[in-house]
Amino acid sequence: MSAAAPRSATDPPAATRAQCEALDAADPLAPLRALFALPPGVVYLDGNSLGALPAATPARLADAVERQWGRDLIRSWNTAGWVDLPQRVGAKIARLVGADSDEVIAADATSVNLFKVLSAALRLRADRRVIVSERGNFPTDLYVAQGLADQLGKGHVLRLVEREELPAAIDESAAVVMLTQVDYRTGSRLDMQALTEAAHGAGALALWDLAHSAGAFPVELDAARADFAVGCGYKYLNGGPGAPAFLFVARRHQAAFSQPLSGWMGHAAPFAFETGYRPAEGVARYLCGTPPVLSMIALDAGLDTLLAADAHGGLPALWRKSLQLTTIFAARAQALAERHGLRCVTPMDGERRGSQVSFTLPDGDQAYAVVQALIARGVVGDFRAPDILRFGFAPIYLRHVDAWDAAGQLAAVLDSGEWRRGEFLARAAVT
Ligand SMILES: *Cc1c(COP(=O)(O)O)cnc(C)c1O
């Protein structure tokens, strides 16, 4: 059986469960699954929202708490290297996003990092007032941009357009083109290279949100000449709930400005306790306060786990496997459940999607309930308003049989009508 990546959903690499088993038996990435502590009987298709627990993380955290904190106490800032965790963790992330180690730093939440880099980008284009983005961009990105525009009080506007209208919307008035590479609802992927070129051609800067990209497929920030980027630590990087996020600043922009959250950790000499702010050299000036050490250590363990794939072909190999998994899943779910109105909204051209498959059903309440019923069967995906059933594929711990079985379970939930039960219809706070 060929291991080549399939080109479309009509060309899945396996047409039977036995073929999926054969693909798993021949999969050089298969041993990596053991690096995760997965609960038995669960097919976890939500690693794009909260990555699974790496097997090494509990011991790393126990050591950090009991030895580094409990026994060595404050000395650990130096002896355990707590103080430069943002740089060390950032350097590992840099390897996954096509950046140099001194262009990425781990800090804060994605939303906060977006505020910092968007502030810096707008200062670099002080003669312009327009931030171009997509109407369907992840809401926190839009909220942060709105808040910053209001705060600046200089008449900045957010120009929100549909995806197809982006090229026309990027004109000489644009200061920054702020985009999320992979759409969180549909999994559709933007062409980073082409849109960055379009931004630069109009004299604007390109700022990318890599929340659903980093750790999922090879990203080439430097090759695309991206200016700024932000991304998430708890999705494909498996850093744990609320893990620190990261930011990227191309080296050519690092000395130009300091960002407005000018806290002491971004000072040139934090422990000189000077009265005046002097920004640190390089990307360190994008730090603000004290790093969340325990969360950083969990993120570091997640990154070490992901980087262990380097010995098996790294992200390019993981991405090829992702294409196989998502194609098997989409094709089988579609074939079994089309008659229930299930429609795939993820592009089946591999270059145009992330590591995700999303479907819609004719009714949003039904979509929500089907996801809950599926979770009760041990297949964990999620629902995104108004009507999206979303399934993320982390190829580092998923098998081809998981993709096959999950599609079968989805069809079974629809065939049986069990999603109609009241317990599946009541919405929880976090979907
Ligand atoms: C998950 C996600 C975020 C998360 O932002 P936080 O501030 O870290 O909660 C931001 N942007 C996008 C596109 C996301 O998918």
CSV table of C-alpha atoms and ligand atoms in Angstrom, one decimal:
chain,number,residue,atom,x,y,z
A,1,MET,CA,0.0,0.0,0.0
A,2,SER,CA,1.3,3.4,-1.0
A,3,ALA,CA,2.3,5.8,1.8
A,4,ALA,CA,2.0,8.8,-0.5
A,5,ALA,CA,-0.2,11.6,0.8
A,6,PRO,CA,-3.7,11.5,-0.8
A,7,ARG,CA,-4.8,14.4,-3.0
A,8,SER,CA,-8.5,14.4,-2.2
A,9,ALA,CA,-11.2,13.0,0.0
A,10,THR,CA,-12.2,10.8,-2.8
A,11,ASP,CA,-8.7,9.3,-2.8
A,12,PRO,CA,-8.4,8.0,0.8
A,13,PRO,CA,-5.3,5.9,1.6
A,14,ALA,CA,-7.4,3.2,3.2
A,15,ALA,CA,-10.8,1.8,2.2
A,16,THR,CA,-11.1,-0.8,4.9
A,17,ARG,CA,-10.3,-1.1,8.6
A,18,ALA,CA,-7.8,-3.8,7.8
A,19,GLN,CA,-5.9,-1.4,5.5
A,20,CYS,CA,-5.9,1.2,8.4
A,21,GLU,CA,-4.3,-1.5,10.6
A,22,ALA,CA,-1.7,-2.2,7.9
A,23,LEU,CA,-0.9,1.5,7.7
A,24,ASP,CA,-0.5,1.6,11.5
A,25,ALA,CA,1.8,-1.4,11.5
A,26,ALA,CA,4.0,0.2,8.9
A,27,ASP,CA,3.9,3.7,10.4
A,28,PRO,CA,7.4,4.9,11.5
A,29,LEU,CA,5.7,7.5,13.7
A,30,ALA,CA,3.6,4.9,15.6
A,31,PRO,CA,6.0,4.6,18.6
A,32,LEU,CA,5.5,8.3,19.4
A,33,ARG,CA,2.0,7.5,20.7
A,34,ALA,CA,3.6,5.9,23.8
A,35,LEU,CA,5.0,9.4,24.7
A,36,PHE,CA,1.4,10.4,25.7
A,37,ALA,CA,-0.7,9.4,28.7
A,38,LEU,CA,-4.0,8.8,26.8
A,39,PRO,CA,-7.0,7.5,28.7
A,40,PRO,CA,-8.0,4.0,27.4
A,41,GLY,CA,-11.0,3.7,25.1
A,42,VAL,CA,-10.9,7.3,24.0
A,43,VAL,CA,-10.2,8.7,20.5
A,44,TYR,CA,-9.1,12.2,21.2
A,45,LEU,CA,-9.9,14.6,18.4
A,46,ASP,CA,-9.6,17.8,20.3
A,47,GLY,CA,-5.8,18.2,20.4
A,48,ASN,CA,-6.3,21.4,18.4
A,49,SER,CA,-8.1,22.9,21.4
A,50,LEU,CA,-6.3,21.2,24.4
A,51,GLY,CA,-3.4,19.0,23.5
A,52,ALA,CA,-3.1,15.6,25.3
A,53,LEU,CA,-0.9,15.1,28.3
A,54,PRO,CA,2.6,14.0,27.5
A,55,ALA,CA,3.7,11.0,29.6
A,56,ALA,CA,6.8,13.0,30.8
A,57,THR,CA,4.9,16.0,32.1
A,58,PRO,CA,3.7,14.7,35.5
A,59,ALA,CA,7.3,13.8,36.5
A,60,ARG,CA,8.7,17.1,35.2
A,61,LEU,CA,6.1,19.0,37.1
A,62,ALA,CA,6.6,17.0,40.3
A,63,ASP,CA,10.4,17.6,40.1
A,64,ALA,CA,9.8,21.3,39.6
A,65,VAL,CA,7.5,21.5,42.6
A,66,GLU,CA,9.2,19.2,45.0
A,67,ARG,CA,12.9,19.7,44.3
A,68,GLN,CA,13.3,23.0,42.5
A,69,TRP,CA,10.7,24.9,44.5
A,70,GLY,CA,10.3,22.8,47.6
A,71,ARG,CA,14.0,22.1,48.4
A,72,ASP,CA,16.0,24.7,46.4
A,73,LEU,CA,13.6,27.5,46.9
A,74,ILE,CA,14.5,30.8,45.4
A,75,ARG,CA,17.9,29.6,44.3
A,76,SER,CA,16.1,27.8,41.4
A,77,TRP,CA,15.7,31.1,39.5
A,78,ASN,CA,19.4,30.7,38.7
A,79,THR,CA,20.3,27.0,39.4
A,80,ALA,CA,17.3,25.5,37.6
A,81,GLY,CA,17.3,28.2,34.9
A,82,TRP,CA,13.8,29.5,35.7
A,83,VAL,CA,14.8,33.0,34.7
A,84,ASP,CA,15.5,32.2,31.1
A,85,LEU,CA,12.7,29.7,30.4
A,86,PRO,CA,10.9,32.2,28.1
A,87,GLN,CA,14.0,32.3,25.8
A,88,ARG,CA,14.8,28.5,26.0
A,89,VAL,CA,11.2,27.5,25.4
A,90,GLY,CA,10.9,30.1,22.7
A,91,ALA,CA,14.0,28.7,20.9
A,92,LYS,CA,12.3,25.2,20.8
A,93,ILE,CA,9.1,26.8,19.4
A,94,ALA,CA,11.3,28.6,16.8
A,95,ARG,CA,12.3,25.2,15.3
A,96,LEU,CA,8.7,24.4,14.7
A,97,VAL,CA,7.7,27.6,13.0
A,98,GLY,CA,10.7,28.3,10.7
A,99,ALA,CA,12.3,31.0,12.8
A,100,ASP,CA,15.7,31.6,14.4
A,101,SER,CA,16.0,30.9,18.1
A,102,ASP,CA,16.3,34.6,18.9
A,103,GLU,CA,13.1,35.6,17.1
A,104,VAL,CA,10.7,33.7,19.4
A,105,ILE,CA,9.8,34.0,23.0
A,106,ALA,CA,7.3,32.2,25.2
A,107,ALA,CA,5.1,34.5,27.4
A,108,ASP,CA,1.6,35.4,28.4
A,109,ALA,CA,-1.5,34.5,26.5
A,110,THR,CA,-1.9,34.7,22.8
A,111,SER,CA,-4.3,37.6,23.2
A,112,VAL,CA,-1.7,39.6,25.3
A,113,ASN,CA,1.0,38.8,22.8
A,114,LEU,CA,-1.1,40.0,20.0
A,115,PHE,CA,-1.6,43.3,21.8
A,116,LYS,CA,2.2,43.7,22.1
A,117,VAL,CA,3.1,42.8,18.5
A,118,LEU,CA,0.2,44.7,16.9
A,119,SER,CA,1.2,47.8,19.0
A,120,ALA,CA,4.8,47.5,17.7
A,121,ALA,CA,3.6,46.9,14.1
A,122,LEU,CA,1.3,50.0,14.2
A,123,ARG,CA,4.2,52.1,15.4
A,124,LEU,CA,6.3,50.9,12.5
A,125,ARG,CA,3.6,52.2,10.1
A,126,ALA,CA,2.7,55.3,12.0
A,127,ASP,CA,1.5,57.1,8.9
A,128,ARG,CA,-1.3,54.5,8.3
A,129,ARG,CA,-4.5,53.8,10.1
A,130,VAL,CA,-6.0,50.5,8.7
A,131,ILE,CA,-5.7,47.0,10.2
A,132,VAL,CA,-6.9,44.5,7.6
A,133,SER,CA,-8.3,41.2,8.8
A,134,GLU,CA,-11.0,38.6,8.2
A,135,ARG,CA,-14.5,38.9,9.5
A,136,GLY,CA,-14.3,35.3,10.5
A,137,ASN,CA,-11.0,35.6,12.3
A,138,PHE,CA,-10.9,34.2,15.9
A,139,PRO,CA,-12.8,36.7,18.0
A,140,THR,CA,-10.1,37.4,20.6
A,141,ASP,CA,-7.8,38.7,17.7
A,142,LEU,CA,-10.6,41.1,16.6
A,143,TYR,CA,-11.4,42.1,20.2
A,144,VAL,CA,-7.7,42.9,20.9
A,145,ALA,CA,-7.3,44.9,17.7
A,146,GLN,CA,-10.5,46.9,18.5
A,147,GLY,CA,-9.3,47.6,22.1
A,148,LEU,CA,-5.9,48.7,20.9
A,149,ALA,CA,-7.4,51.0,18.2
A,150,ASP,CA,-9.6,52.6,20.8
A,151,GLN,CA,-6.7,53.0,23.2
A,152,LEU,CA,-4.5,54.7,20.6
A,153,GLY,CA,-7.2,57.2,19.9
A,154,LYS,CA,-5.8,58.1,16.5
A,155,GLY,CA,-8.6,56.9,14.3
A,156,HIS,CA,-7.3,53.4,13.6
A,157,VAL,CA,-9.9,51.2,11.9
A,158,LEU,CA,-10.3,47.5,11.6
A,159,ARG,CA,-11.2,46.6,8.0
A,160,LEU,CA,-12.9,43.2,8.1
A,161,VAL,CA,-13.5,41.4,4.9
A,162,GLU,CA,-14.4,37.9,3.7
A,163,ARG,CA,-11.5,35.6,2.8
A,164,GLU,CA,-11.9,36.0,-1.0
A,165,GLU,CA,-11.8,39.8,-0.6
A,166,LEU,CA,-8.5,39.9,1.2
A,167,PRO,CA,-6.2,40.6,-1.8
A,168,ALA,CA,-8.4,43.6,-2.8
A,169,ALA,CA,-8.6,44.9,0.8
A,170,ILE,CA,-4.8,45.1,1.1
A,171,ASP,CA,-4.0,48.5,-0.3
A,172,GLU,CA,-1.8,51.5,0.4
A,173,SER,CA,-3.8,52.6,3.4
A,174,ALA,CA,-3.1,49.3,5.2
A,175,ALA,CA,-0.7,49.5,8.1
A,176,VAL,CA,-0.9,45.8,9.2
A,177,VAL,CA,-2.5,42.7,7.7
A,178,MET,CA,-3.4,40.6,10.7
A,179,LEU,CA,-4.5,37.0,9.9
A,180,THR,CA,-4.9,33.6,11.4
A,181,GLN,CA,-3.3,31.1,9.1
A,182,VAL,CA,-5.8,28.3,9.8
A,183,ASP,CA,-9.5,29.1,10.3
A,184,TYR,CA,-10.6,27.7,13.7
A,185,ARG,CA,-14.0,26.7,12.4
A,186,THR,CA,-13.4,25.3,8.9
A,187,GLY,CA,-9.7,24.4,9.1
A,188,SER,CA,-9.1,26.2,5.9
A,189,ARG,CA,-5.5,27.5,5.5
A,190,LEU,CA,-4.4,30.8,4.1
A,191,ASP,CA,-1.3,31.1,1.8
A,192,MET,CA,1.1,32.8,4.2
A,193,GLN,CA,3.7,33.4,1.5
A,194,ALA,CA,1.3,35.0,-1.0
A,195,LEU,CA,-0.5,37.2,1.6
A,196,THR,CA,2.7,38.3,3.2
A,197,GLU,CA,4.0,39.3,-0.2
A,198,ALA,CA,0.7,41.2,-0.9
A,199,ALA,CA,1.0,43.0,2.4
A,200,HIS,CA,4.6,44.0,1.7
A,201,GLY,CA,3.7,45.0,-1.9
A,202,ALA,CA,1.2,47.5,-0.4
A,203,GLY,CA,3.8,48.7,2.1
A,204,ALA,CA,2.0,47.0,5.0
A,205,LEU,CA,3.3,44.6,7.6
A,206,ALA,CA,2.1,41.0,8.0
A,207,LEU,CA,1.1,39.6,11.4
A,208,TRP,CA,0.2,35.9,11.6
A,209,ASP,CA,-1.7,34.0,14.3
A,210,LEU,CA,-0.4,30.5,14.3
A,211,ALA,CA,-2.7,29.1,17.0
A,212,HIS,CA,-3.8,26.2,14.8
A,213,SER,CA,-0.5,25.9,12.8
A,214,ALA,CA,2.3,25.7,15.3
A,215,GLY,CA,3.1,22.0,15.9
A,216,ALA,CA,0.6,20.8,13.3
A,217,PHE,CA,2.5,21.3,10.1
A,218,PRO,CA,5.8,23.0,9.0
A,219,VAL,CA,5.5,26.8,9.2
A,220,GLU,CA,8.1,28.9,7.5
A,221,LEU,CA,7.9,32.3,9.0
A,222,ASP,CA,11.4,33.5,7.9
A,223,ALA,CA,11.1,32.0,4.4
A,224,ALA,CA,7.7,33.8,4.0
A,225,ARG,CA,9.3,37.0,5.3
A,226,ALA,CA,6.5,37.3,8.0
A,227,ASP,CA,7.0,40.4,10.2
A,228,PHE,CA,5.3,39.3,13.4
A,229,ALA,CA,3.5,36.2,14.7
A,230,VAL,CA,1.8,34.9,17.8
A,231,GLY,CA,0.6,31.4,18.7
A,232,CYS,CA,-0.7,29.1,21.4
A,233,GLY,CA,1.0,26.8,23.8
A,234,TYR,CA,-1.9,24.5,24.8
A,235,LYS,CA,-3.0,23.3,21.4
A,236,TYR,CA,-0.7,21.3,19.1
A,237,LEU,CA,2.3,22.1,21.4
A,238,ASN,CA,0.7,20.1,24.3
A,239,GLY,CA,1.7,22.5,27.0
A,240,GLY,CA,-1.4,21.9,29.2
A,241,PRO,CA,-4.4,24.0,30.1
A,242,GLY,CA,-3.6,27.7,30.0
A,243,ALA,CA,0.0,27.1,28.8
A,244,PRO,CA,2.0,30.2,28.0
A,245,ALA,CA,1.7,31.4,24.4
A,246,PHE,CA,4.5,32.7,22.2
A,247,LEU,CA,5.4,35.5,19.9
A,248,PHE,CA,7.7,36.0,16.9
A,249,VAL,CA,9.4,39.3,15.9
A,250,ALA,CA,11.5,39.2,12.7
A,251,ARG,CA,15.0,40.2,13.6
A,252,ARG,CA,14.9,43.2,11.3
A,253,HIS,CA,12.1,44.7,13.5
A,254,GLN,CA,13.5,43.8,16.9
A,255,ALA,CA,15.4,47.0,17.7
A,256,ALA,CA,12.9,49.4,16.2
A,257,PHE,CA,10.4,49.8,19.0
A,258,SER,CA,9.6,48.7,22.5
A,259,GLN,CA,6.1,47.4,23.1
A,260,PRO,CA,3.7,49.2,25.5
A,261,LEU,CA,3.6,46.5,28.2
A,262,SER,CA,7.0,47.7,29.4
A,263,GLY,CA,7.3,45.5,32.5
A,264,TRP,CA,10.5,44.8,34.3
A,265,MET,CA,11.2,41.4,32.7
A,266,GLY,CA,11.5,43.2,29.4
A,267,HIS,CA,14.0,45.7,30.9
A,268,ALA,CA,17.6,45.6,29.8
A,269,ALA,CA,18.7,45.0,33.5
A,270,PRO,CA,15.7,43.9,35.6
A,271,PHE,CA,17.7,43.4,38.7
A,272,ALA,CA,19.4,46.8,38.5
A,273,PHE,CA,16.0,48.2,39.7
A,274,GLU,CA,16.5,51.4,37.7
A,275,THR,CA,13.8,54.1,37.8
A,276,GLY,CA,13.5,54.5,34.1
A,277,TYR,CA,12.6,51.8,31.5
A,278,ARG,CA,15.3,50.7,29.1
A,279,PRO,CA,14.2,47.9,26.8
A,280,ALA,CA,16.2,44.7,26.6
A,281,GLU,CA,18.0,43.8,23.5
A,282,GLY,CA,16.1,41.7,21.0
A,283,VAL,CA,12.9,39.8,21.4
A,284,ALA,CA,13.3,39.8,25.3
A,285,ARG,CA,11.8,43.3,25.3
A,286,TYR,CA,8.5,41.6,24.5
A,287,LEU,CA,8.4,40.2,28.0
A,288,CYS,CA,6.4,41.9,30.7
A,289,GLY,CA,6.2,40.2,34.1
A,290,THR,CA,7.5,37.1,35.8
A,291,PRO,CA,7.1,33.9,33.8
A,292,PRO,CA,4.6,31.3,35.1
A,293,VAL,CA,7.4,28.8,35.9
A,294,LEU,CA,5.3,25.7,36.4
A,295,SER,CA,3.3,26.3,33.3
A,296,MET,CA,6.5,27.0,31.3
A,297,ILE,CA,8.0,23.7,32.5
A,298,ALA,CA,4.9,21.8,31.3
A,299,LEU,CA,5.1,23.6,28.0
A,300,ASP,CA,8.8,22.7,27.8
A,301,ALA,CA,7.9,19.0,28.3
A,302,GLY,CA,5.3,19.3,25.6
A,303,LEU,CA,7.8,20.7,23.2
A,304,ASP,CA,10.4,18.0,24.0
A,305,THR,CA,7.7,15.4,23.3
A,306,LEU,CA,6.9,17.0,19.9
A,307,LEU,CA,10.6,17.4,19.1
A,308,ALA,CA,11.2,13.7,19.7
A,309,ALA,CA,9.4,13.3,16.4
A,310,ASP,CA,12.6,14.7,14.8
A,311,ALA,CA,14.2,11.3,15.0
A,312,HIS,CA,11.2,10.0,12.9
A,313,GLY,CA,11.1,12.7,10.2
A,314,GLY,CA,9.8,15.6,12.3
A,315,LEU,CA,7.0,17.9,11.3
A,316,PRO,CA,7.1,17.0,7.6
A,317,ALA,CA,6.4,13.3,8.5
A,318,LEU,CA,3.7,14.3,11.0
A,319,TRP,CA,2.1,16.4,8.4
A,320,ARG,CA,2.0,13.6,5.8
A,321,LYS,CA,0.4,11.4,8.4
A,322,SER,CA,-2.1,14.1,9.3
A,323,LEU,CA,-3.2,14.3,5.7
A,324,GLN,CA,-3.8,10.5,5.7
A,325,LEU,CA,-5.8,10.6,8.9
A,326,THR,CA,-8.0,13.6,8.0
A,327,THR,CA,-8.6,12.1,4.5
A,328,ILE,CA,-9.6,8.7,5.9
A,329,PHE,CA,-11.9,10.3,8.4
A,330,ALA,CA,-13.5,12.8,6.1
A,331,ALA,CA,-14.1,10.3,3.3
A,332,ARG,CA,-15.6,7.7,5.6
A,333,ALA,CA,-17.8,10.1,7.6
A,334,GLN,CA,-19.1,11.7,4.4
A,335,ALA,CA,-19.8,8.3,2.8
A,336,LEU,CA,-21.7,7.0,5.9
A,337,ALA,CA,-23.5,10.1,7.0
A,338,GLU,CA,-24.2,12.3,3.9
A,339,ARG,CA,-27.8,11.2,4.0
A,340,HIS,CA,-28.2,12.9,7.4
A,341,GLY,CA,-27.1,16.2,5.8
A,342,LEU,CA,-23.5,16.0,7.1
A,343,ARG,CA,-21.4,18.3,5.0
A,344,CYS,CA,-17.6,18.7,5.1
A,345,VAL,CA,-16.5,22.3,5.2
A,346,THR,CA,-12.8,21.7,5.3
A,347,PRO,CA,-10.9,22.0,2.0
A,348,MET,CA,-9.7,18.6,0.9
A,349,ASP,CA,-6.7,20.0,-1.0
A,350,GLY,CA,-4.0,19.3,1.5
A,351,GLU,CA,-2.2,22.6,0.9
A,352,ARG,CA,-5.3,24.5,1.8
A,353,ARG,CA,-6.2,22.9,5.2
A,354,GLY,CA,-4.8,22.5,8.7
A,355,SER,CA,-4.8,19.3,10.8
A,356,GLN,CA,-8.6,19.4,11.2
A,357,VAL,CA,-11.8,18.2,9.6
A,358,SER,CA,-15.0,20.2,10.2
A,359,PHE,CA,-18.6,19.3,9.2
A,360,THR,CA,-21.9,21.1,9.4
A,361,LEU,CA,-25.3,19.7,10.0
A,362,PRO,CA,-28.5,21.4,8.9
A,363,ASP,CA,-29.3,22.4,12.4
A,364,GLY,CA,-27.0,24.0,15.0
A,365,ASP,CA,-28.7,22.4,18.0
A,366,GLN,CA,-28.4,19.0,16.3
A,367,ALA,CA,-24.7,19.6,15.6
A,368,TYR,CA,-24.1,20.4,19.3
A,369,ALA,CA,-26.0,17.3,20.5
A,370,VAL,CA,-24.2,15.0,18.0
A,371,VAL,CA,-20.8,16.1,19.4
A,372,GLN,CA,-22.0,15.4,23.0
A,373,ALA,CA,-23.3,12.0,22.0
A,374,LEU,CA,-20.1,11.2,20.3
A,375,ILE,CA,-18.1,12.2,23.4
A,376,ALA,CA,-20.3,9.8,25.4
A,377,ARG,CA,-19.1,7.1,23.0
A,378,GLY,CA,-15.5,8.0,23.6
A,379,VAL,CA,-14.8,10.1,20.5
A,380,VAL,CA,-13.9,13.6,21.7
A,381,GLY,CA,-14.3,16.4,19.2
A,382,ASP,CA,-16.0,19.8,19.8
A,383,PHE,CA,-18.7,22.1,18.6
A,384,ARG,CA,-18.2,25.6,17.3
A,385,ALA,CA,-21.1,27.9,17.0
A,386,PRO,CA,-23.3,28.2,15.0
A,387,ASP,CA,-23.3,24.7,13.5
A,388,ILE,CA,-19.8,23.2,13.2
A,389,LEU,CA,-18.7,19.8,14.4
A,390,ARG,CA,-14.9,20.1,14.7
A,391,PHE,CA,-12.3,17.3,14.8
A,392,GLY,CA,-8.6,18.0,15.3
A,393,PHE,CA,-6.0,15.4,14.4
A,394,ALA,CA,-2.7,15.3,16.3
A,395,PRO,CA,-0.8,12.7,14.2
A,396,ILE,CA,1.8,12.3,17.0
A,397,TYR,CA,-0.7,10.2,19.1
A,398,LEU,CA,-3.5,9.2,16.7
A,399,ARG,CA,-3.6,6.0,14.6
A,400,HIS,CA,-5.2,5.3,11.2
A,401,VAL,CA,-7.7,3.0,12.9
A,402,ASP,CA,-8.7,5.9,15.2
A,403,ALA,CA,-9.7,8.0,12.2
A,404,TRP,CA,-11.6,5.0,10.7
A,405,ASP,CA,-13.4,4.2,14.0
A,406,ALA,CA,-14.3,7.8,14.8
A,407,ALA,CA,-16.0,8.2,11.4
A,408,GLY,CA,-18.0,5.0,12.1
A,409,GLN,CA,-19.1,6.3,15.5
A,410,LEU,CA,-20.2,9.6,14.1
A,411,ALA,CA,-22.4,7.8,11.6
A,412,ALA,CA,-23.7,5.6,14.4
A,413,VAL,CA,-24.8,8.6,16.5
A,414,LEU,CA,-26.7,9.9,13.6
A,415,ASP,CA,-28.2,6.6,12.5
A,416,SER,CA,-29.4,5.7,16.0
A,417,GLY,CA,-30.8,9.1,16.7
A,418,GLU,CA,-29.3,8.9,20.2
A,419,TRP,CA,-28.2,12.6,20.0
A,420,ARG,CA,-31.9,13.5,20.6
A,421,ARG,CA,-31.6,12.5,24.3
A,422,GLY,CA,-32.0,15.5,26.6
A,423,GLU,CA,-28.6,15.1,28.3
A,424,PHE,CA,-26.9,15.9,25.0
A,425,LEU,CA,-28.9,19.0,24.1
A,426,ALA,CA,-28.1,21.0,27.3
A,427,ARG,CA,-25.1,23.3,26.5
A,428,ALA,CA,-22.2,23.6,28.9
A,429,ALA,CA,-20.2,26.8,29.5
A,430,VAL,CA,-17.1,25.6,27.6
A,431,THR,CA,-17.9,24.0,24.2
B,1,LIG,C1,-6.9,29.4,20.7
B,1,LIG,C2,-6.7,30.7,20.0
B,1,LIG,C3,-6.3,31.8,20.7
B,1,LIG,C4,-6.1,31.7,22.2
B,1,LIG,O1,-5.9,32.9,22.8
B,1,LIG,P1,-5.5,33.0,24.3
B,1,LIG,O2,-5.3,34.4,24.6
B,1,LIG,O3,-4.2,32.2,24.5
B,1,LIG,O4,-6.6,32.4,25.1
B,1,LIG,C5,-6.0,33.0,20.0
B,1,LIG,N1,-6.1,33.0,18.6
B,1,LIG,C6,-6.6,31.9,17.9
B,1,LIG,C7,-6.7,32.0,16.5
B,1,LIG,C8,-6.9,30.8,18.6
B,1,LIG,O5,-7.4,29.7,17.9
